Tab-separated table of C-alpha atoms in Angstrom:
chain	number	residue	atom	x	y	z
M	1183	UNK	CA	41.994	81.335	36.467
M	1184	UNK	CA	42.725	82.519	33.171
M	1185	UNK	CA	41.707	79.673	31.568
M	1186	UNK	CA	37.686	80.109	32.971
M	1187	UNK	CA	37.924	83.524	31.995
M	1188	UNK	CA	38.610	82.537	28.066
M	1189	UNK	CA	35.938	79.838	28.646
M	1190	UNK	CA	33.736	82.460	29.921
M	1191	UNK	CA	34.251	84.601	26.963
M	1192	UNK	CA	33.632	82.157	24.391
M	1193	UNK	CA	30.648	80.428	25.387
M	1194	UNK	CA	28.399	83.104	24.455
M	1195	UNK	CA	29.655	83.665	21.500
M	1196	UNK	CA	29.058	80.358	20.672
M	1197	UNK	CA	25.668	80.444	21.629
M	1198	UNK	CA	25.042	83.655	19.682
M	1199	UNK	CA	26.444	82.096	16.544
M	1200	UNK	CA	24.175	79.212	17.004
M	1201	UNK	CA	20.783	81.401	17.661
M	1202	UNK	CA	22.237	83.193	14.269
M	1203	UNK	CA	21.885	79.903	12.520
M	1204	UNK	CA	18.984	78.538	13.505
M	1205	UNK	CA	17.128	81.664	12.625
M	1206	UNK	CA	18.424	81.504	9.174
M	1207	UNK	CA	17.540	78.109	9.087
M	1208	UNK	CA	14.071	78.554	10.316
M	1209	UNK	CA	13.918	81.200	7.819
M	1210	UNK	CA	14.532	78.591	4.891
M	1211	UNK	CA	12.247	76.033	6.842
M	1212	UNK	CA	9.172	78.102	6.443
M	1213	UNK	CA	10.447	78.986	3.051
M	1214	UNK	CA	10.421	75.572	2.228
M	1215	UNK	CA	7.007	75.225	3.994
M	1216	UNK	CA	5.157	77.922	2.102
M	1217	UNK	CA	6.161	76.716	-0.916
M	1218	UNK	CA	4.893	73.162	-0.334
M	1219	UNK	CA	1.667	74.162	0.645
M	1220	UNK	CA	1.408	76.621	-2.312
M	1221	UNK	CA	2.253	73.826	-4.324
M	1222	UNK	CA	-0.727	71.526	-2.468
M	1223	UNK	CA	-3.504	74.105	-2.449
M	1224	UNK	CA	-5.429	73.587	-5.663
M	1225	UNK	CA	-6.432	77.561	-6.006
M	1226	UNK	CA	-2.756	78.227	-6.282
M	1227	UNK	CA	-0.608	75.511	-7.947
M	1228	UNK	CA	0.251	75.533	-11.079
M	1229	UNK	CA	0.385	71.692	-11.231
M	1230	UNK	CA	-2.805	70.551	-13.514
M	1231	UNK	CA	-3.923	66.426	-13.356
M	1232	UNK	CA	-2.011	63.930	-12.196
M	1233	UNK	CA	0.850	66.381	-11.431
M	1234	UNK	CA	-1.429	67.629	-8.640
M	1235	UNK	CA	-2.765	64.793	-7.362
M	1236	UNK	CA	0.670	62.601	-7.083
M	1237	UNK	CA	2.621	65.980	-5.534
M	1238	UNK	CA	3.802	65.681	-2.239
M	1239	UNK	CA	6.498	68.075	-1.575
M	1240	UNK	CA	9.494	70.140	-3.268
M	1241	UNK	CA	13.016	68.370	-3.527
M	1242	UNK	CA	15.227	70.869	-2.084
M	1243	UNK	CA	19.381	71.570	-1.985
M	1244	UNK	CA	20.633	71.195	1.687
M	1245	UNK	CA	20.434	74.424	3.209
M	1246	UNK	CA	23.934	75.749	2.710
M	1247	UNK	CA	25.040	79.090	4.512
M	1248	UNK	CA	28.023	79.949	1.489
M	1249	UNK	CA	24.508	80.664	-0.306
M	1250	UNK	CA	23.328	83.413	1.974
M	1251	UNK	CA	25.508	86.039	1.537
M	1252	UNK	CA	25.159	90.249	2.078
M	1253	UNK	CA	25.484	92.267	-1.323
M	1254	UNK	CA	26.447	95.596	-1.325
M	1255	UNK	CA	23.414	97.226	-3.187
M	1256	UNK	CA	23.282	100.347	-4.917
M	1257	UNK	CA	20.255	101.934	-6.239
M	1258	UNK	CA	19.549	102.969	-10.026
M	1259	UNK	CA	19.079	106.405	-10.689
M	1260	UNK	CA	15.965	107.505	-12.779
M	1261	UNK	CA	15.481	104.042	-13.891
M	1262	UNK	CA	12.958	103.560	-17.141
M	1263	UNK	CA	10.541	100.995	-17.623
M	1264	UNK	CA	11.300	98.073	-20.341
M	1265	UNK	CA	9.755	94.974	-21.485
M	1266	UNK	CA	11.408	91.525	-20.769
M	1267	UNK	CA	10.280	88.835	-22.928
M	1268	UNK	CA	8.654	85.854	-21.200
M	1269	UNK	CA	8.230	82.009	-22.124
M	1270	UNK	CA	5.090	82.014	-24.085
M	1271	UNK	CA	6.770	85.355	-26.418
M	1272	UNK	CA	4.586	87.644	-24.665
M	1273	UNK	CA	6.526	90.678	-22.719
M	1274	UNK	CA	6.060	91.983	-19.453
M	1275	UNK	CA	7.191	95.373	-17.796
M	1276	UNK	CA	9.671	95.872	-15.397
M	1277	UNK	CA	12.155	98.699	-13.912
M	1278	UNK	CA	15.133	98.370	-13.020
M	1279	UNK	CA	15.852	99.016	-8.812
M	1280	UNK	CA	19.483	98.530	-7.900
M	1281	UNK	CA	21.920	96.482	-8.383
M	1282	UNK	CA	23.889	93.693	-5.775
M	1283	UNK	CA	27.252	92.681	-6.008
M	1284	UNK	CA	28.615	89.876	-3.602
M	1285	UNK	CA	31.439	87.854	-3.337
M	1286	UNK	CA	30.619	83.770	-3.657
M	1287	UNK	CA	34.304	81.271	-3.115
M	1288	UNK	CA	36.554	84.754	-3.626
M	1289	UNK	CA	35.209	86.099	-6.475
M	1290	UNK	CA	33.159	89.013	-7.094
M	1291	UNK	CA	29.583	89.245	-8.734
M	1292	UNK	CA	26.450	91.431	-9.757
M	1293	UNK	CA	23.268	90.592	-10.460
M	1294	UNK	CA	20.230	93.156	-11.005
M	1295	UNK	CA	16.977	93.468	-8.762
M	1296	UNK	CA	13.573	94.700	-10.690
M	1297	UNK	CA	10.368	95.795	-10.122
M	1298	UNK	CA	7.313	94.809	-11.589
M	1299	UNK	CA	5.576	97.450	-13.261
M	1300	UNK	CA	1.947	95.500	-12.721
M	1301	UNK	CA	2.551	94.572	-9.026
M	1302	UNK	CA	3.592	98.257	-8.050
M	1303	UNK	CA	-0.520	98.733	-8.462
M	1304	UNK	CA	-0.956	96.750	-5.950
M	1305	UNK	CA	-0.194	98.162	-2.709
M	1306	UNK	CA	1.267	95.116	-0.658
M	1307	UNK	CA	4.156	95.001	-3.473
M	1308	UNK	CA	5.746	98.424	-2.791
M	1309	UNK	CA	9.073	97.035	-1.386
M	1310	UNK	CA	8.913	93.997	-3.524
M	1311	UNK	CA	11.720	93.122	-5.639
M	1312	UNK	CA	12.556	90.735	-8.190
M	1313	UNK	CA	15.451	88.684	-8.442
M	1314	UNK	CA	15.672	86.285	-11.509
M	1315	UNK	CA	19.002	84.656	-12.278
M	1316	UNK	CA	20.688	82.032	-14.255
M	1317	UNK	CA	24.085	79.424	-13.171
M	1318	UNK	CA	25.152	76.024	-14.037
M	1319	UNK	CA	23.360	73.922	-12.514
M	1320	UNK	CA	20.549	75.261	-15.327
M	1321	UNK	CA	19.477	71.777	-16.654
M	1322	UNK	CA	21.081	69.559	-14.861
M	1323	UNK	CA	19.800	70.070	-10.817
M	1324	UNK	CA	17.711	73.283	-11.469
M	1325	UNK	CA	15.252	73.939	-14.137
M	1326	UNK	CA	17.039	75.418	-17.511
M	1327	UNK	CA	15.278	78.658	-17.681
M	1328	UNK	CA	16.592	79.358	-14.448
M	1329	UNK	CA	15.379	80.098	-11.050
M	1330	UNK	CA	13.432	83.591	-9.147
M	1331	UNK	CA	14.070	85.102	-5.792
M	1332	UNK	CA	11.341	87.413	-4.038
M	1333	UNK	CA	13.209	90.384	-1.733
M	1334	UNK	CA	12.144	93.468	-0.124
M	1335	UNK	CA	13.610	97.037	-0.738
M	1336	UNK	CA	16.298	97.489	1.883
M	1337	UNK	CA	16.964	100.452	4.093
M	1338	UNK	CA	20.746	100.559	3.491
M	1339	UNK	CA	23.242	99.819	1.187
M	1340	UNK	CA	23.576	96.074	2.029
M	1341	UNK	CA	21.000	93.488	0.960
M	1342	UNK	CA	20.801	89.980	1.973
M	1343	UNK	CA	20.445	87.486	-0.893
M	1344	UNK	CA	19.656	83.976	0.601
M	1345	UNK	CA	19.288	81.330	-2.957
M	1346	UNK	CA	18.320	78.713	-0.224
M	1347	UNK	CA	15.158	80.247	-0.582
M	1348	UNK	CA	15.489	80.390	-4.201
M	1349	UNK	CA	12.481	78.587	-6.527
M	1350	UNK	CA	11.914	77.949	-9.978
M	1351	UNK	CA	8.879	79.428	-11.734
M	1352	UNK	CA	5.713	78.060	-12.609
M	1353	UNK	CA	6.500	77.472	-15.731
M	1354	UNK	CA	9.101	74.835	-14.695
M	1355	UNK	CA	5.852	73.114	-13.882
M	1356	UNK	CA	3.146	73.827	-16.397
M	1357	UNK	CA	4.929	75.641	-19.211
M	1358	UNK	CA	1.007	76.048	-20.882
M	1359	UNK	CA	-0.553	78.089	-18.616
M	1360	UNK	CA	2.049	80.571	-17.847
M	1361	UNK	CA	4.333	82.924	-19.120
M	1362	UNK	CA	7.494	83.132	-17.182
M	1363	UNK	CA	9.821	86.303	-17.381
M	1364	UNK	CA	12.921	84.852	-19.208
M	1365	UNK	CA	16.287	86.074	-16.911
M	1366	UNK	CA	18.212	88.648	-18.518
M	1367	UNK	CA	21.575	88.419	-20.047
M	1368	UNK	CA	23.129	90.327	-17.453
M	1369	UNK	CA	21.830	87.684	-14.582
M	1370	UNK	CA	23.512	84.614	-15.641
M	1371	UNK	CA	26.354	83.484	-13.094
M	1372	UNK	CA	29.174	81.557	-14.359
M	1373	UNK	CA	28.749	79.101	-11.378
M	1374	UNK	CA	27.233	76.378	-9.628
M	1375	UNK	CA	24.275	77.882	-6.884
M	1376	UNK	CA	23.709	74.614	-5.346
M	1377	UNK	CA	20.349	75.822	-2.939
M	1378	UNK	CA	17.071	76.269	-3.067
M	1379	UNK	CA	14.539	74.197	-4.777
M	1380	UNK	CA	15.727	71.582	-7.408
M	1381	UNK	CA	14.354	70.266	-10.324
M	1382	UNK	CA	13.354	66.371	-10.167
M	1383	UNK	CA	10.805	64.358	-10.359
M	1384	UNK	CA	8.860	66.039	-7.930
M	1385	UNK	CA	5.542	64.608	-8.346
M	1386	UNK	CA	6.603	61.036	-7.140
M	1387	UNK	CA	9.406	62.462	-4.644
């Protein structure tokens, strides 16, 4: 009898774990999705040519759950605006929001969240936040100026920080016609983030 009851117990825990998965997966699926069709719609890519025409989809990293993880976040008091240089030498303004420290194979990091001075015009952008960061696979899998995340303001002290759904920016792709905010100092992790898009030959992939 005892036995059923264990059985009884751990089933739907099971089952919960699994919905839990699947929904972060599905998360990183349409992710994924977006970002192809971004990518394929010729008012939005940044892809120019032959780039456009022979791109079919993104290569990404298999989605890996030790890349989602929750970050205590605190928020930054009076924060000031300041310019971060971009790829072309131009400068753009930002502010910093808060900061996020998680822990990634036992060890404990920080990166900072920003806000866009230009897209806080815009209504829709309110509660956006911008993640750009820096790790080793710069160069090798990823693209060397590093990679962005997109993230909304959260209501507590936690944030989630999934770099499955982490891309590189458009000037990974057509360095001419954009300037790219170059990721600060104070954003480059002393490891490998193995997720989200990666940088091949994606127009023949």
């Amino acid at each position: 009898m005892k036995k059923y009851i264990i059985l009884f117990l751990v089933l739907p825990l099971l089952t919960f774990s699994q919905k839990m998965v699947s929904k972060e997966i599905m998360e990183v699926r349409k992710f994924q999705e977006e970002l192809n069709a971004e990518y394929l719609n010729p008012e939005k890519t940044p892809l120019r040519g032959d780039n456009f025409t022979n791109f079919k989809e993104h290569p990404f990293f298999p989605f890996n759950r030790k890349y989602r993880v929750t970050a205590q976040f605190t928020k930054t008091k009076n924060p000031k605006p300041f310019e971060i240089p971009t790829s072309s030498g131009k400068t753009k303004n930002y502010r910093e929001y808060g900061k996020a420290t998680f822990e990634l194979d036992g060890h404990s990091y920080t990166l900072t969240l920003y806000q866009s001075m230009d897209l806080l015009k815009q209504k829709k952008y309110k509660d956006y936040l911008f993640l750009p960061f820096r790790d080793v696979t710069n160069g090798k899998e990823t693209y060397g100026g590093g990679k962005y995340m997109d993230l909304k303001i959260p209501k507590g002290n936690t944030i989630i920080l999934d770099f499955n759904q982490s891309y590189q920016p458009f000037c990974a792709y057509n360095a001419y016609d954009y300037n790219c905010p170059i990721v600060p100092e104070e954003n480059k992790l002393p490891v490998d983030i193995r997720a989200g898009v990666m940088y091949e030959d994606i127009y023949h992939h």
